[in-house]
Amino acid sequence: VLMLLSYDFGGWMPNSPTSLQLPPPTTKETATEKTMLNTFPSVNTTVHAMATLWLLSKESSDRVLLGHFPEEHFTDKFPRKKIMEFQEELQRLSAEIKTRNKDLDLPYTYLDPKVIENSVSI
C-alpha cells in the first residue's frame, strides 16, 4: 500500500521535498516566497525523485492480491475453508469501502483489499 500511494502524495514536491537547500523555518510565519523557493530542491532533483516515486508506485506485472495464493500449498479441507472464508471477508470489506467512497469527492481506496498485494514486494 505504501508504495502505491507514494506518487499520489509525494509526486507534488511541496508535500514531500526530497531535499532542502536551506534549513526549514523554526518559527511560524517567517518564511517568505523567496526563502521557500531557495529552500526547495532544484527542478532536476525534483524530476528524478518524482520519476522514482512514479516507478515504485506502479503495480508489478506479477502482483498477487491479498488473500489469493498462486500456488496451492493446502490440500486439506480445513485450511482451504479458512482461505475461502478469508476471501469472502475481503470481498465484504471491499464492498463496504466502495459504499463509503461512493459520495466522496476524493475516495480513499488504499485499504481496499482489491488493491492490496498479498505480500510486501518492490
PDB file of N, CA and C in Angstrom, residues 15-122:
ATOM      1  N   ASN A  15       4.681  18.604  -0.992  1.00  0.00           N
ATOM      2  CA  ASN A  15       4.206  17.639   0.011  1.00  0.00           C
ATOM      3  C   ASN A  15       5.353  16.887   0.669  1.00  0.00           C
ATOM      4  N   SER A  16       6.366  16.586  -0.099  1.00  0.00           N
ATOM      5  CA  SER A  16       7.499  15.820   0.447  1.00  0.00           C
ATOM      6  C   SER A  16       8.764  16.099  -0.358  1.00  0.00           C
ATOM      7  N   PRO A  17       9.361  17.268  -0.169  1.00  0.00           N
ATOM      8  CA  PRO A  17      10.588  17.575  -0.915  1.00  0.00           C
ATOM      9  C   PRO A  17      11.683  16.559  -0.586  1.00  0.00           C
ATOM     10  N   THR A  18      12.417  16.145  -1.613  1.00  0.00           N
ATOM     11  CA  THR A  18      13.448  15.128  -1.408  1.00  0.00           C
ATOM     12  C   THR A  18      14.689  15.690  -0.733  1.00  0.00           C
ATOM     13  N   SER A  19      14.859  16.973  -0.809  1.00  0.00           N
ATOM     14  CA  SER A  19      15.982  17.618  -0.125  1.00  0.00           C
ATOM     15  C   SER A  19      15.623  19.075   0.119  1.00  0.00           C
ATOM     16  N   LEU A  20      16.300  19.672   1.059  1.00  0.00           N
ATOM     17  CA  LEU A  20      16.131  21.101   1.332  1.00  0.00           C
ATOM     18  C   LEU A  20      17.495  21.760   1.182  1.00  0.00           C
ATOM     19  N   GLN A  21      17.528  22.896   0.511  1.00  0.00           N
ATOM     20  CA  GLN A  21      18.785  23.598   0.278  1.00  0.00           C
ATOM     21  C   GLN A  21      19.113  24.558   1.418  1.00  0.00           C
ATOM     22  N   LEU A  22      18.132  24.852   2.233  1.00  0.00           N
ATOM     23  CA  LEU A  22      18.297  25.689   3.424  1.00  0.00           C
ATOM     24  C   LEU A  22      17.577  24.998   4.576  1.00  0.00           C
ATOM     25  N   PRO A  23      17.913  25.312   5.813  1.00  0.00           N
ATOM     26  CA  PRO A  23      17.170  24.723   6.934  1.00  0.00           C
ATOM     27  C   PRO A  23      15.707  25.174   6.915  1.00  0.00           C
ATOM     28  N   PRO A  24      14.807  24.337   7.384  1.00  0.00           N
ATOM     29  CA  PRO A  24      13.404  24.749   7.437  1.00  0.00           C
ATOM     30  C   PRO A  24      13.225  25.862   8.467  1.00  0.00           C
ATOM     31  N   PRO A  25      12.173  26.665   8.310  1.00  0.00           N
ATOM     32  CA  PRO A  25      11.919  27.734   9.282  1.00  0.00           C
ATOM     33  C   PRO A  25      11.706  27.148  10.682  1.00  0.00           C
ATOM     34  N   THR A  26      12.139  27.877  11.683  1.00  0.00           N
ATOM     35  CA  THR A  26      11.984  27.401  13.064  1.00  0.00           C
ATOM     36  C   THR A  26      10.808  28.062  13.776  1.00  0.00           C
ATOM     37  N   THR A  27      10.290  29.131  13.201  1.00  0.00           N
ATOM     38  CA  THR A  27       9.119  29.792  13.779  1.00  0.00           C
ATOM     39  C   THR A  27       8.075  29.988  12.692  1.00  0.00           C
ATOM     40  N   LYS A  28       6.831  30.032  13.117  1.00  0.00           N
ATOM     41  CA  LYS A  28       5.731  30.183  12.159  1.00  0.00           C
ATOM     42  C   LYS A  28       5.737  31.573  11.535  1.00  0.00           C
ATOM     43  N   GLU A  29       5.267  31.607  10.288  1.00  0.00           N
ATOM     44  CA  GLU A  29       5.039  32.848   9.539  1.00  0.00           C
ATOM     45  C   GLU A  29       6.297  33.681   9.323  1.00  0.00           C
ATOM     46  N   THR A  30       7.470  33.033   9.283  1.00  0.00           N
ATOM     47  CA  THR A  30       8.699  33.780   8.998  1.00  0.00           C
ATOM     48  C   THR A  30       9.217  33.506   7.592  1.00  0.00           C
ATOM     49  N   ALA A  31       8.703  32.476   6.936  1.00  0.00           N
ATOM     50  CA  ALA A  31       9.170  32.140   5.596  1.00  0.00           C
ATOM     51  C   ALA A  31       8.512  33.042   4.562  1.00  0.00           C
ATOM     52  N   THR A  32       9.318  33.494   3.639  1.00  0.00           N
ATOM     53  CA  THR A  32       8.804  34.284   2.520  1.00  0.00           C
ATOM     54  C   THR A  32       8.792  33.396   1.277  1.00  0.00           C
ATOM     55  N   GLU A  33       8.173  33.879   0.235  1.00  0.00           N
ATOM     56  CA  GLU A  33       8.161  33.120  -1.014  1.00  0.00           C
ATOM     57  C   GLU A  33       9.590  32.898  -1.506  1.00  0.00           C
ATOM     58  N   LYS A  34      10.421  33.919  -1.376  1.00  0.00           N
ATOM     59  CA  LYS A  34      11.809  33.816  -1.835  1.00  0.00           C
ATOM     60  C   LYS A  34      12.570  32.742  -1.048  1.00  0.00           C
ATOM     61  N   THR A  35      12.422  32.731   0.281  1.00  0.00           N
ATOM     62  CA  THR A  35      13.148  31.715   1.060  1.00  0.00           C
ATOM     63  C   THR A  35      12.612  30.314   0.771  1.00  0.00           C
ATOM     64  N   MET A  36      11.320  30.196   0.539  1.00  0.00           N
ATOM     65  CA  MET A  36      10.760  28.882   0.197  1.00  0.00           C
ATOM     66  C   MET A  36      11.330  28.388  -1.131  1.00  0.00           C
ATOM     67  N   LEU A  37      11.372  29.271  -2.126  1.00  0.00           N
ATOM     68  CA  LEU A  37      11.900  28.874  -3.433  1.00  0.00           C
ATOM     69  C   LEU A  37      13.381  28.522  -3.344  1.00  0.00           C
ATOM     70  N   ASN A  38      14.118  29.212  -2.492  1.00  0.00           N
ATOM     71  CA  ASN A  38      15.538  28.902  -2.307  1.00  0.00           C
ATOM     72  C   ASN A  38      15.744  27.626  -1.483  1.00  0.00           C
ATOM     73  N   THR A  39      14.758  27.255  -0.698  1.00  0.00           N
ATOM     74  CA  THR A  39      14.856  26.073   0.158  1.00  0.00           C
ATOM     75  C   THR A  39      14.534  24.788  -0.600  1.00  0.00           C
ATOM     76  N   PHE A  40      13.557  24.846  -1.490  1.00  0.00           N
ATOM     77  CA  PHE A  40      13.145  23.649  -2.226  1.00  0.00           C
ATOM     78  C   PHE A  40      14.264  23.134  -3.126  1.00  0.00           C
ATOM     79  N   PRO A  41      14.236  21.841  -3.451  1.00  0.00           N
ATOM     80  CA  PRO A  41      15.267  21.267  -4.322  1.00  0.00           C
ATOM     81  C   PRO A  41      15.161  21.809  -5.745  1.00  0.00           C
ATOM     82  N   SER A  42      16.221  21.604  -6.504  1.00  0.00           N
ATOM     83  CA  SER A  42      16.237  22.055  -7.898  1.00  0.00           C
ATOM     84  C   SER A  42      15.218  21.256  -8.711  1.00  0.00           C
ATOM     85  N   VAL A  43      14.902  21.765  -9.883  1.00  0.00           N
ATOM     86  CA  VAL A  43      13.959  21.086 -10.772  1.00  0.00           C
ATOM     87  C   VAL A  43      14.499  19.704 -11.130  1.00  0.00           C
ATOM     88  N   ASN A  44      15.782  19.610 -11.417  1.00  0.00           N
ATOM     89  CA  ASN A  44      16.388  18.333 -11.793  1.00  0.00           C
ATOM     90  C   ASN A  44      16.253  17.299 -10.669  1.00  0.00           C
ATOM     91  N   THR A  45      16.544  17.705  -9.450  1.00  0.00           N
ATOM     92  CA  THR A  45      16.411  16.808  -8.294  1.00  0.00           C
ATOM     93  C   THR A  45      14.962  16.378  -8.121  1.00  0.00           C
ATOM     94  N   THR A  46      14.048  17.314  -8.273  1.00  0.00           N
ATOM     95  CA  THR A  46      12.621  17.019  -8.130  1.00  0.00           C
ATOM     96  C   THR A  46      12.149  16.037  -9.193  1.00  0.00           C
ATOM     97  N   VAL A  47      12.581  16.235 -10.436  1.00  0.00           N
ATOM     98  CA  VAL A  47      12.174  15.341 -11.525  1.00  0.00           C
ATOM     99  C   VAL A  47      12.672  13.918 -11.265  1.00  0.00           C
ATOM    100  N   HIS A  48      13.911  13.791 -10.813  1.00  0.00           N
ATOM    101  CA  HIS A  48      14.436  12.455 -10.505  1.00  0.00           C
ATOM    102  C   HIS A  48      13.631  11.792  -9.382  1.00  0.00           C
ATOM    103  N   ALA A  49      13.317  12.543  -8.358  1.00  0.00           N
ATOM    104  CA  ALA A  49      12.535  11.998  -7.242  1.00  0.00           C
ATOM    105  C   ALA A  49      11.135  11.606  -7.694  1.00  0.00           C
ATOM    106  N   MET A  50      10.500  12.451  -8.509  1.00  0.00           N
ATOM    107  CA  MET A  50       9.157  12.142  -8.997  1.00  0.00           C
ATOM    108  C   MET A  50       9.177  10.890  -9.868  1.00  0.00           C
ATOM    109  N   ALA A  51      10.200  10.762 -10.712  1.00  0.00           N
ATOM    110  CA  ALA A  51      10.304   9.582 -11.573  1.00  0.00           C
ATOM    111  C   ALA A  51      10.475   8.318 -10.732  1.00  0.00           C
ATOM    112  N   THR A  52      11.282   8.406  -9.684  1.00  0.00           N
ATOM    113  CA  THR A  52      11.486   7.259  -8.796  1.00  0.00           C
ATOM    114  C   THR A  52      10.187   6.883  -8.088  1.00  0.00           C
ATOM    115  N   LEU A  53       9.485   7.875  -7.550  1.00  0.00           N
ATOM    116  CA  LEU A  53       8.204   7.605  -6.880  1.00  0.00           C
ATOM    117  C   LEU A  53       7.188   7.011  -7.850  1.00  0.00           C
ATOM    118  N   TRP A  54       7.152   7.548  -9.059  1.00  0.00           N
ATOM    119  CA  TRP A  54       6.208   7.053 -10.068  1.00  0.00           C
ATOM    120  C   TRP A  54       6.502   5.587 -10.377  1.00  0.00           C
ATOM    121  N   LEU A  55       7.783   5.283 -10.586  1.00  0.00           N
ATOM    122  CA  LEU A  55       8.163   3.917 -10.918  1.00  0.00           C
ATOM    123  C   LEU A  55       7.825   2.955  -9.777  1.00  0.00           C
ATOM    124  N   LEU A  56       8.130   3.345  -8.553  1.00  0.00           N
ATOM    125  CA  LEU A  56       7.871   2.475  -7.405  1.00  0.00           C
ATOM    126  C   LEU A  56       6.386   2.337  -7.078  1.00  0.00           C
ATOM    127  N   SER A  57       5.569   3.269  -7.557  1.00  0.00           N
ATOM    128  CA  SER A  57       4.138   3.213  -7.242  1.00  0.00           C
ATOM    129  C   SER A  57       3.335   2.430  -8.282  1.00  0.00           C
ATOM    130  N   LYS A  58       3.966   1.978  -9.336  1.00  0.00           N
ATOM    131  CA  LYS A  58       3.267   1.209 -10.365  1.00  0.00           C
ATOM    132  C   LYS A  58       3.044  -0.231  -9.900  1.00  0.00           C
ATOM    133  N   GLU A  59       1.937  -0.799 -10.321  1.00  0.00           N
ATOM    134  CA  GLU A  59       1.645  -2.192  -9.979  1.00  0.00           C
ATOM    135  C   GLU A  59       2.618  -3.100 -10.727  1.00  0.00           C
ATOM    136  N   SER A  60       3.106  -4.116 -10.052  1.00  0.00           N
ATOM    137  CA  SER A  60       4.001  -5.057 -10.723  1.00  0.00           C
ATOM    138  C   SER A  60       3.178  -5.984 -11.613  1.00  0.00           C
ATOM    139  N   SER A  61       3.821  -6.507 -12.629  1.00  0.00           N
ATOM    140  CA  SER A  61       3.106  -7.373 -13.575  1.00  0.00           C
ATOM    141  C   SER A  61       2.760  -8.731 -12.962  1.00  0.00           C
ATOM    142  N   ASP A  62       3.448  -9.091 -11.884  1.00  0.00           N
ATOM    143  CA  ASP A  62       3.189 -10.391 -11.266  1.00  0.00           C
ATOM    144  C   ASP A  62       2.568 -10.265  -9.875  1.00  0.00           C
ATOM    145  N   ARG A  63       1.863  -9.175  -9.641  1.00  0.00           N
ATOM    146  CA  ARG A  63       1.302  -8.961  -8.307  1.00  0.00           C
ATOM    147  C   ARG A  63       0.214  -9.985  -7.995  1.00  0.00           C
ATOM    148  N   VAL A  64       0.110 -10.287  -6.725  1.00  0.00           N
ATOM    149  CA  VAL A  64      -0.905 -11.218  -6.231  1.00  0.00           C
ATOM    150  C   VAL A  64      -1.694 -10.471  -5.164  1.00  0.00           C
ATOM    151  N   LEU A  65      -2.999 -10.421  -5.319  1.00  0.00           N
ATOM    152  CA  LEU A  65      -3.831  -9.671  -4.389  1.00  0.00           C
ATOM    153  C   LEU A  65      -3.959 -10.372  -3.040  1.00  0.00           C
ATOM    154  N   LEU A  66      -4.229  -9.577  -2.024  1.00  0.00           N
ATOM    155  CA  LEU A  66      -4.397 -10.074  -0.666  1.00  0.00           C
ATOM    156  C   LEU A  66      -5.436 -11.189  -0.631  1.00  0.00           C
ATOM    157  N   GLY A  67      -5.070 -12.284  -0.001  1.00  0.00           N
ATOM    158  CA  GLY A  67      -5.994 -13.407   0.131  1.00  0.00           C
ATOM    159  C   GLY A  67      -5.966 -14.382  -1.027  1.00  0.00           C
ATOM    160  N   HIS A  68      -5.138 -14.105  -2.026  1.00  0.00           N
ATOM    161  CA  HIS A  68      -5.018 -15.010  -3.168  1.00  0.00           C
ATOM    162  C   HIS A  68      -3.642 -15.664  -3.137  1.00  0.00           C
ATOM    163  N   PHE A  69      -3.592 -16.894  -3.566  1.00  0.00           N
ATOM    164  CA  PHE A  69      -2.359 -17.663  -3.499  1.00  0.00           C
ATOM    165  C   PHE A  69      -2.162 -18.389  -4.827  1.00  0.00           C
ATOM    166  N   PRO A  70      -1.146 -17.997  -5.607  1.00  0.00           N
ATOM    167  CA  PRO A  70      -0.960 -18.620  -6.922  1.00  0.00           C
ATOM    168  C   PRO A  70      -0.582 -20.104  -6.834  1.00  0.00           C
ATOM    169  N   GLU A  71       0.060 -20.479  -5.746  1.00  0.00           N
ATOM    170  CA  GLU A  71       0.421 -21.880  -5.545  1.00  0.00           C
ATOM    171  C   GLU A  71      -0.444 -22.444  -4.421  1.00  0.00           C
ATOM    172  N   GLU A  72      -0.996 -23.598  -4.660  1.00  0.00           N
ATOM    173  CA  GLU A  72      -1.847 -24.211  -3.642  1.00  0.00           C
ATOM    174  C   GLU A  72      -0.997 -25.078  -2.724  1.00  0.00           C
ATOM    175  N   HIS A  73      -0.743 -24.571  -1.519  1.00  0.00           N
ATOM    176  CA  HIS A  73       0.053 -25.306  -0.542  1.00  0.00           C
ATOM    177  C   HIS A  73      -0.826 -26.167   0.362  1.00  0.00           C
ATOM    178  N   PHE A  74      -2.106 -25.852   0.396  1.00  0.00           N
ATOM    179  CA  PHE A  74      -3.005 -26.570   1.301  1.00  0.00           C
ATOM    180  C   PHE A  74      -3.953 -27.450   0.501  1.00  0.00           C
ATOM    181  N   THR A  75      -4.020 -28.702   0.877  1.00  0.00           N
ATOM    182  CA  THR A  75      -4.947 -29.619   0.210  1.00  0.00           C
ATOM    183  C   THR A  75      -6.042 -30.100   1.156  1.00  0.00           C
ATOM    184  N   ASP A  76      -5.823 -29.939   2.453  1.00  0.00           N
ATOM    185  CA  ASP A  76      -6.835 -30.350   3.434  1.00  0.00           C
ATOM    186  C   ASP A  76      -8.027 -29.403   3.397  1.00  0.00           C
ATOM    187  N   LYS A  77      -9.180 -29.928   3.775  1.00  0.00           N
ATOM    188  CA  LYS A  77     -10.414 -29.141   3.723  1.00  0.00           C
ATOM    189  C   LYS A  77     -10.406 -27.952   4.678  1.00  0.00           C
ATOM    190  N   PHE A  78      -9.908 -28.142   5.898  1.00  0.00           N
ATOM    191  CA  PHE A  78      -9.971 -27.075   6.900  1.00  0.00           C
ATOM    192  C   PHE A  78      -9.219 -25.808   6.460  1.00  0.00           C
ATOM    193  N   PRO A  79      -7.942 -25.892   6.077  1.00  0.00           N
ATOM    194  CA  PRO A  79      -7.270 -24.658   5.662  1.00  0.00           C
ATOM    195  C   PRO A  79      -7.873 -24.055   4.400  1.00  0.00           C
ATOM    196  N   ARG A  80      -8.322 -24.891   3.470  1.00  0.00           N
ATOM    197  CA  ARG A  80      -8.944 -24.362   2.246  1.00  0.00           C
ATOM    198  C   ARG A  80     -10.240 -23.617   2.590  1.00  0.00           C
ATOM    199  N   LYS A  81     -10.984 -24.149   3.573  1.00  0.00           N
ATOM    200  CA  LYS A  81     -12.214 -23.483   4.022  1.00  0.00           C
ATOM    201  C   LYS A  81     -11.879 -22.131   4.640  1.00  0.00           C
ATOM    202  N   LYS A  82     -10.830 -22.075   5.454  1.00  0.00           N
ATOM    203  CA  LYS A  82     -10.421 -20.818   6.095  1.00  0.00           C
ATOM    204  C   LYS A  82      -9.971 -19.792   5.053  1.00  0.00           C
ATOM    205  N   ILE A  83      -9.276 -20.234   4.029  1.00  0.00           N
ATOM    206  CA  ILE A  83      -8.860 -19.329   2.952  1.00  0.00           C
ATOM    207  C   ILE A  83     -10.089 -18.776   2.247  1.00  0.00           C
ATOM    208  N   MET A  84     -11.060 -19.645   1.966  1.00  0.00           N
ATOM    209  CA  MET A  84     -12.287 -19.205   1.302  1.00  0.00           C
ATOM    210  C   MET A  84     -13.050 -18.201   2.174  1.00  0.00           C
ATOM    211  N   GLU A  85     -13.143 -18.469   3.471  1.00  0.00           N
ATOM    212  CA  GLU A  85     -13.816 -17.532   4.387  1.00  0.00           C
ATOM    213  C   GLU A  85     -13.084 -16.189   4.417  1.00  0.00           C
ATOM    214  N   PHE A  86     -11.762 -16.228   4.416  1.00  0.00           N
ATOM    215  CA  PHE A  86     -10.966 -15.004   4.408  1.00  0.00           C
ATOM    216  C   PHE A  86     -11.218 -14.214   3.124  1.00  0.00           C
ATOM    217  N   GLN A  87     -11.258 -14.886   1.989  1.00  0.00           N
ATOM    218  CA  GLN A  87     -11.526 -14.216   0.717  1.00  0.00           C
ATOM    219  C   GLN A  87     -12.927 -13.606   0.698  1.00  0.00           C
ATOM    220  N   GLU A  88     -13.896 -14.296   1.273  1.00  0.00           N
ATOM    221  CA  GLU A  88     -15.257 -13.753   1.355  1.00  0.00           C
ATOM    222  C   GLU A  88     -15.292 -12.506   2.234  1.00  0.00           C
ATOM    223  N   GLU A  89     -14.564 -12.527   3.344  1.00  0.00           N
ATOM    224  CA  GLU A  89     -14.495 -11.363   4.231  1.00  0.00           C
ATOM    225  C   GLU A  89     -13.832 -10.185   3.514  1.00  0.00           C
ATOM    226  N   LEU A  90     -12.799 -10.461   2.731  1.00  0.00           N
ATOM    227  CA  LEU A  90     -12.141  -9.399   1.965  1.00  0.00           C
ATOM    228  C   LEU A  90     -13.104  -8.798   0.938  1.00  0.00           C
ATOM    229  N   GLN A  91     -13.918  -9.636   0.307  1.00  0.00           N
ATOM    230  CA  GLN A  91     -14.912  -9.134  -0.648  1.00  0.00           C
ATOM    231  C   GLN A  91     -15.937  -8.250   0.053  1.00  0.00           C
ATOM    232  N   ARG A  92     -16.353  -8.661   1.252  1.00  0.00           N
ATOM    233  CA  ARG A  92     -17.314  -7.864   2.023  1.00  0.00           C
ATOM    234  C   ARG A  92     -16.703  -6.509   2.387  1.00  0.00           C
ATOM    235  N   LEU A  93     -15.461  -6.529   2.850  1.00  0.00           N
ATOM    236  CA  LEU A  93     -14.781  -5.275   3.196  1.00  0.00           C
ATOM    237  C   LEU A  93     -14.624  -4.374   1.978  1.00  0.00           C
ATOM    238  N   SER A  94     -14.295  -4.955   0.850  1.00  0.00           N
ATOM    239  CA  SER A  94     -14.138  -4.182  -0.375  1.00  0.00           C
ATOM    240  C   SER A  94     -15.455  -3.513  -0.771  1.00  0.00           C
ATOM    241  N   ALA A  95     -16.552  -4.247  -0.651  1.00  0.00           N
ATOM    242  CA  ALA A  95     -17.871  -3.677  -0.962  1.00  0.00           C
ATOM    243  C   ALA A  95     -18.210  -2.549   0.007  1.00  0.00           C
ATOM    244  N   GLU A  96     -17.869  -2.721   1.280  1.00  0.00           N
ATOM    245  CA  GLU A  96     -18.130  -1.680   2.279  1.00  0.00           C
ATOM    246  C   GLU A  96     -17.310  -0.423   1.984  1.00  0.00           C
ATOM    247  N   ILE A  97     -16.069  -0.604   1.612  1.00  0.00           N
ATOM    248  CA  ILE A  97     -15.218   0.540   1.267  1.00  0.00           C
ATOM    249  C   ILE A  97     -15.768   1.250   0.036  1.00  0.00           C
ATOM    250  N   LYS A  98     -16.211   0.490  -0.943  1.00  0.00           N
ATOM    251  CA  LYS A  98     -16.785   1.075  -2.158  1.00  0.00           C
ATOM    252  C   LYS A  98     -18.027   1.898  -1.815  1.00  0.00           C
ATOM    253  N   THR A  99     -18.868   1.389  -0.921  1.00  0.00           N
ATOM    254  CA  THR A  99     -20.070   2.114  -0.490  1.00  0.00           C
ATOM    255  C   THR A  99     -19.698   3.405   0.224  1.00  0.00           C
ATOM    256  N   ARG A 100     -18.727   3.336   1.120  1.00  0.00           N
ATOM    257  CA  ARG A 100     -18.301   4.533   1.861  1.00  0.00           C
ATOM    258  C   ARG A 100     -17.717   5.598   0.934  1.00  0.00           C
ATOM    259  N   ASN A 101     -17.037   5.159  -0.101  1.00  0.00           N
ATOM    260  CA  ASN A 101     -16.382   6.094  -1.016  1.00  0.00           C
ATOM    261  C   ASN A 101     -17.317   6.667  -2.075  1.00  0.00           C
ATOM    262  N   LYS A 102     -18.504   6.098  -2.192  1.00  0.00           N
ATOM    263  CA  LYS A 102     -19.420   6.442  -3.278  1.00  0.00           C
ATOM    264  C   LYS A 102     -19.662   7.943  -3.420  1.00  0.00           C
ATOM    265  N   ASP A 103     -19.898   8.626  -2.329  1.00  0.00           N
ATOM    266  CA  ASP A 103     -20.245  10.044  -2.396  1.00  0.00           C
ATOM    267  C   ASP A 103     -19.088  10.975  -2.032  1.00  0.00           C
ATOM    268  N   LEU A 104     -17.897  10.441  -1.897  1.00  0.00           N
ATOM    269  CA  LEU A 104     -16.753  11.278  -1.537  1.00  0.00           C
ATOM    270  C   LEU A 104     -16.152  11.944  -2.770  1.00  0.00           C
ATOM    271  N   ASP A 105     -15.737  13.195  -2.625  1.00  0.00           N
ATOM    272  CA  ASP A 105     -15.055  13.877  -3.722  1.00  0.00           C
ATOM    273  C   ASP A 105     -13.696  13.239  -4.002  1.00  0.00           C
ATOM    274  N   LEU A 106     -13.039  12.806  -2.943  1.00  0.00           N
ATOM    275  CA  LEU A 106     -11.738  12.155  -3.065  1.00  0.00           C
ATOM    276  C   LEU A 106     -11.821  10.801  -2.360  1.00  0.00           C
ATOM    277  N   PRO A 107     -12.193   9.753  -3.091  1.00  0.00           N
ATOM    278  CA  PRO A 107     -12.345   8.440  -2.467  1.00  0.00           C
ATOM    279  C   PRO A 107     -11.020   7.947  -1.885  1.00  0.00           C
ATOM    280  N   TYR A 108     -11.105   7.255  -0.771  1.00  0.00           N
ATOM    281  CA  TYR A 108      -9.926   6.656  -0.148  1.00  0.00           C
ATOM    282  C   TYR A 108      -9.946   5.167  -0.463  1.00  0.00           C
ATOM    283  N   THR A 109      -9.106   4.757  -1.389  1.00  0.00           N
ATOM    284  CA  THR A 109      -9.131   3.378  -1.877  1.00  0.00           C
ATOM    285  C   THR A 109      -7.916   2.556  -1.454  1.00  0.00           C
ATOM    286  N   TYR A 110      -7.003   3.157  -0.734  1.00  0.00           N
ATOM    287  CA  TYR A 110      -5.732   2.489  -0.449  1.00  0.00           C
ATOM    288  C   TYR A 110      -5.854   1.243   0.411  1.00  0.00           C
ATOM    289  N   LEU A 111      -6.882   1.135   1.230  1.00  0.00           N
ATOM    290  CA  LEU A 111      -7.037  -0.049   2.068  1.00  0.00           C
ATOM    291  C   LEU A 111      -8.069  -1.029   1.520  1.00  0.00           C
ATOM    292  N   ASP A 112      -8.504  -0.799   0.289  1.00  0.00           N
ATOM    293  CA  ASP A 112      -9.422  -1.730  -0.354  1.00  0.00           C
ATOM    294  C   ASP A 112      -8.655  -3.018  -0.671  1.00  0.00           C
ATOM    295  N   PRO A 113      -9.135  -4.158  -0.198  1.00  0.00           N
ATOM    296  CA  PRO A 113      -8.429  -5.418  -0.464  1.00  0.00           C
ATOM    297  C   PRO A 113      -8.195  -5.679  -1.952  1.00  0.00           C
ATOM    298  N   LYS A 114      -8.979  -5.051  -2.818  1.00  0.00           N
ATOM    299  CA  LYS A 114      -8.802  -5.264  -4.257  1.00  0.00           C
ATOM    300  C   LYS A 114      -7.543  -4.592  -4.806  1.00  0.00           C
ATOM    301  N   VAL A 115      -6.887  -3.751  -3.991  1.00  0.00           N
ATOM    302  CA  VAL A 115      -5.651  -3.112  -4.457  1.00  0.00           C
ATOM    303  C   VAL A 115      -4.447  -3.445  -3.572  1.00  0.00           C
ATOM    304  N   ILE A 116      -4.653  -4.230  -2.527  1.00  0.00           N
ATOM    305  CA  ILE A 116      -3.558  -4.566  -1.612  1.00  0.00           C
ATOM    306  C   ILE A 116      -2.905  -5.874  -2.053  1.00  0.00           C
ATOM    307  N   GLU A 117      -1.584  -5.844  -2.120  1.00  0.00           N
ATOM    308  CA  GLU A 117      -0.858  -7.054  -2.503  1.00  0.00           C
ATOM    309  C   GLU A 117      -0.791  -8.040  -1.338  1.00  0.00           C
ATOM    310  N   ASN A 118      -0.643  -9.299  -1.679  1.00  0.00           N
ATOM    311  CA  ASN A 118      -0.600 -10.360  -0.682  1.00  0.00           C
ATOM    312  C   ASN A 118       0.680 -10.326   0.144  1.00  0.00           C
ATOM    313  N   SER A 119       1.724  -9.733  -0.384  1.00  0.00           N
ATOM    314  CA  SER A 119       2.985  -9.659   0.348  1.00  0.00           C
ATOM    315  C   SER A 119       3.680  -8.350   0.012  1.00  0.00           C
ATOM    316  N   VAL A 120       4.700  -8.043   0.773  1.00  0.00           N
ATOM    317  CA  VAL A 120       5.476  -6.836   0.520  1.00  0.00           C
ATOM    318  C   VAL A 120       6.439  -7.132  -0.616  1.00  0.00           C
ATOM    319  N   SER A 121       6.350  -6.343  -1.672  1.00  0.00           N
ATOM    320  CA  SER A 121       7.287  -6.508  -2.778  1.00  0.00           C
ATOM    321  C   SER A 121       7.484  -5.168  -3.454  1.00  0.00           C
ATOM    322  N   ILE A 122       8.708  -4.927  -3.841  1.00  0.00           N
ATOM    323  CA  ILE A 122       9.027  -3.674  -4.546  1.00  0.00           C
ATOM    324  C   ILE A 122       9.691  -4.039  -5.853  1.00  0.00           C
TER     325      ILE A 122
END
